[in-house]
Amino acid sequence: MPSRKSLIPAGPGRPRSQEARRAVLDAARYLLEKRGYAATTIEAIAAKSGVAKTTIYRGWQNRAALLIELLVEVVNEAAPPPNRSPSLQALRTELRLGAIALGGISGMLLNSLLGEAQQDPDVRTALLNGLFYPRREASVNAIKQAQALGELRSDVPPHVAVDLLFGPLFYRMFVQHEPVTEQFIRQTLRFTLEGLSTTA
């Protein structure tokens, strides 16, 4: 097995086959859903996908790098980042879809990777750069748009507004280990947006 280096994507070289990449990610997703995080090893992924371990390691430094790429893909499928639709509606949609996504494979995988990140700074950095920072910036841009339109208070820093909206979701799931219900999402949106509103 290659030595553990960093979770930065492999550098330039022979491009990995897109078919092999797809087979590897699909196999990892299947194993996660059917057997759980611990059983989703490189060996099991290679056996399920039919892709050689050497090929897998040419594409990803290690298992964590592979699973973080899968996590980003799954989350973006289930809860796309806010686009240029009306800003507050985009935030509401992202929060609702994000809660649904975290109730499935995304939540299970993220919870496991967060556990690894406590011990491995490379996993933490890869999660921040691959998932959290890009998602947060997309939400920040939606907040800025809402502020520019006069929908939200301009004196609240956009990053703080994002934390106020999404912090309760992560606290409830990963600290309290309680389900994020539709009612909870509605309450979070109502009370947070009331505080952020220009009419508050």
GROMACS .gro file of C-alpha atoms in nm, residues 87 140-154 158 198:
model
   18
   87SER     CA    1  -3.176   3.449  -0.266
  140VAL     CA    2  -2.254   3.357   0.167
  141ASN     CA    3  -2.313   3.481  -0.187
  142ALA     CA    4  -2.686   3.414  -0.148
  143ILE     CA    5  -2.683   3.613   0.178
  144LYS     CA    6  -2.501   3.901   0.009
  145GLN     CA    7  -2.756   3.901  -0.270
  146ALA     CA    8  -3.041   3.911  -0.017
  147GLN     CA    9  -2.872   4.201   0.162
  148ALA     CA   10  -2.824   4.388  -0.164
  149LEU     CA   11  -3.195   4.345  -0.237
  150GLY     CA   12  -3.286   4.474   0.108
  151GLU     CA   13  -3.429   4.139   0.219
  152LEU     CA   14  -3.181   4.091   0.504
  153ARG     CA   15  -3.003   4.324   0.743
  154SER     CA   16  -2.680   4.459   0.598
  158PRO     CA   17  -2.269   3.720   0.570
  198THR     CA   18  -3.474   4.422   0.781
   0.00000   0.00000   0.00000
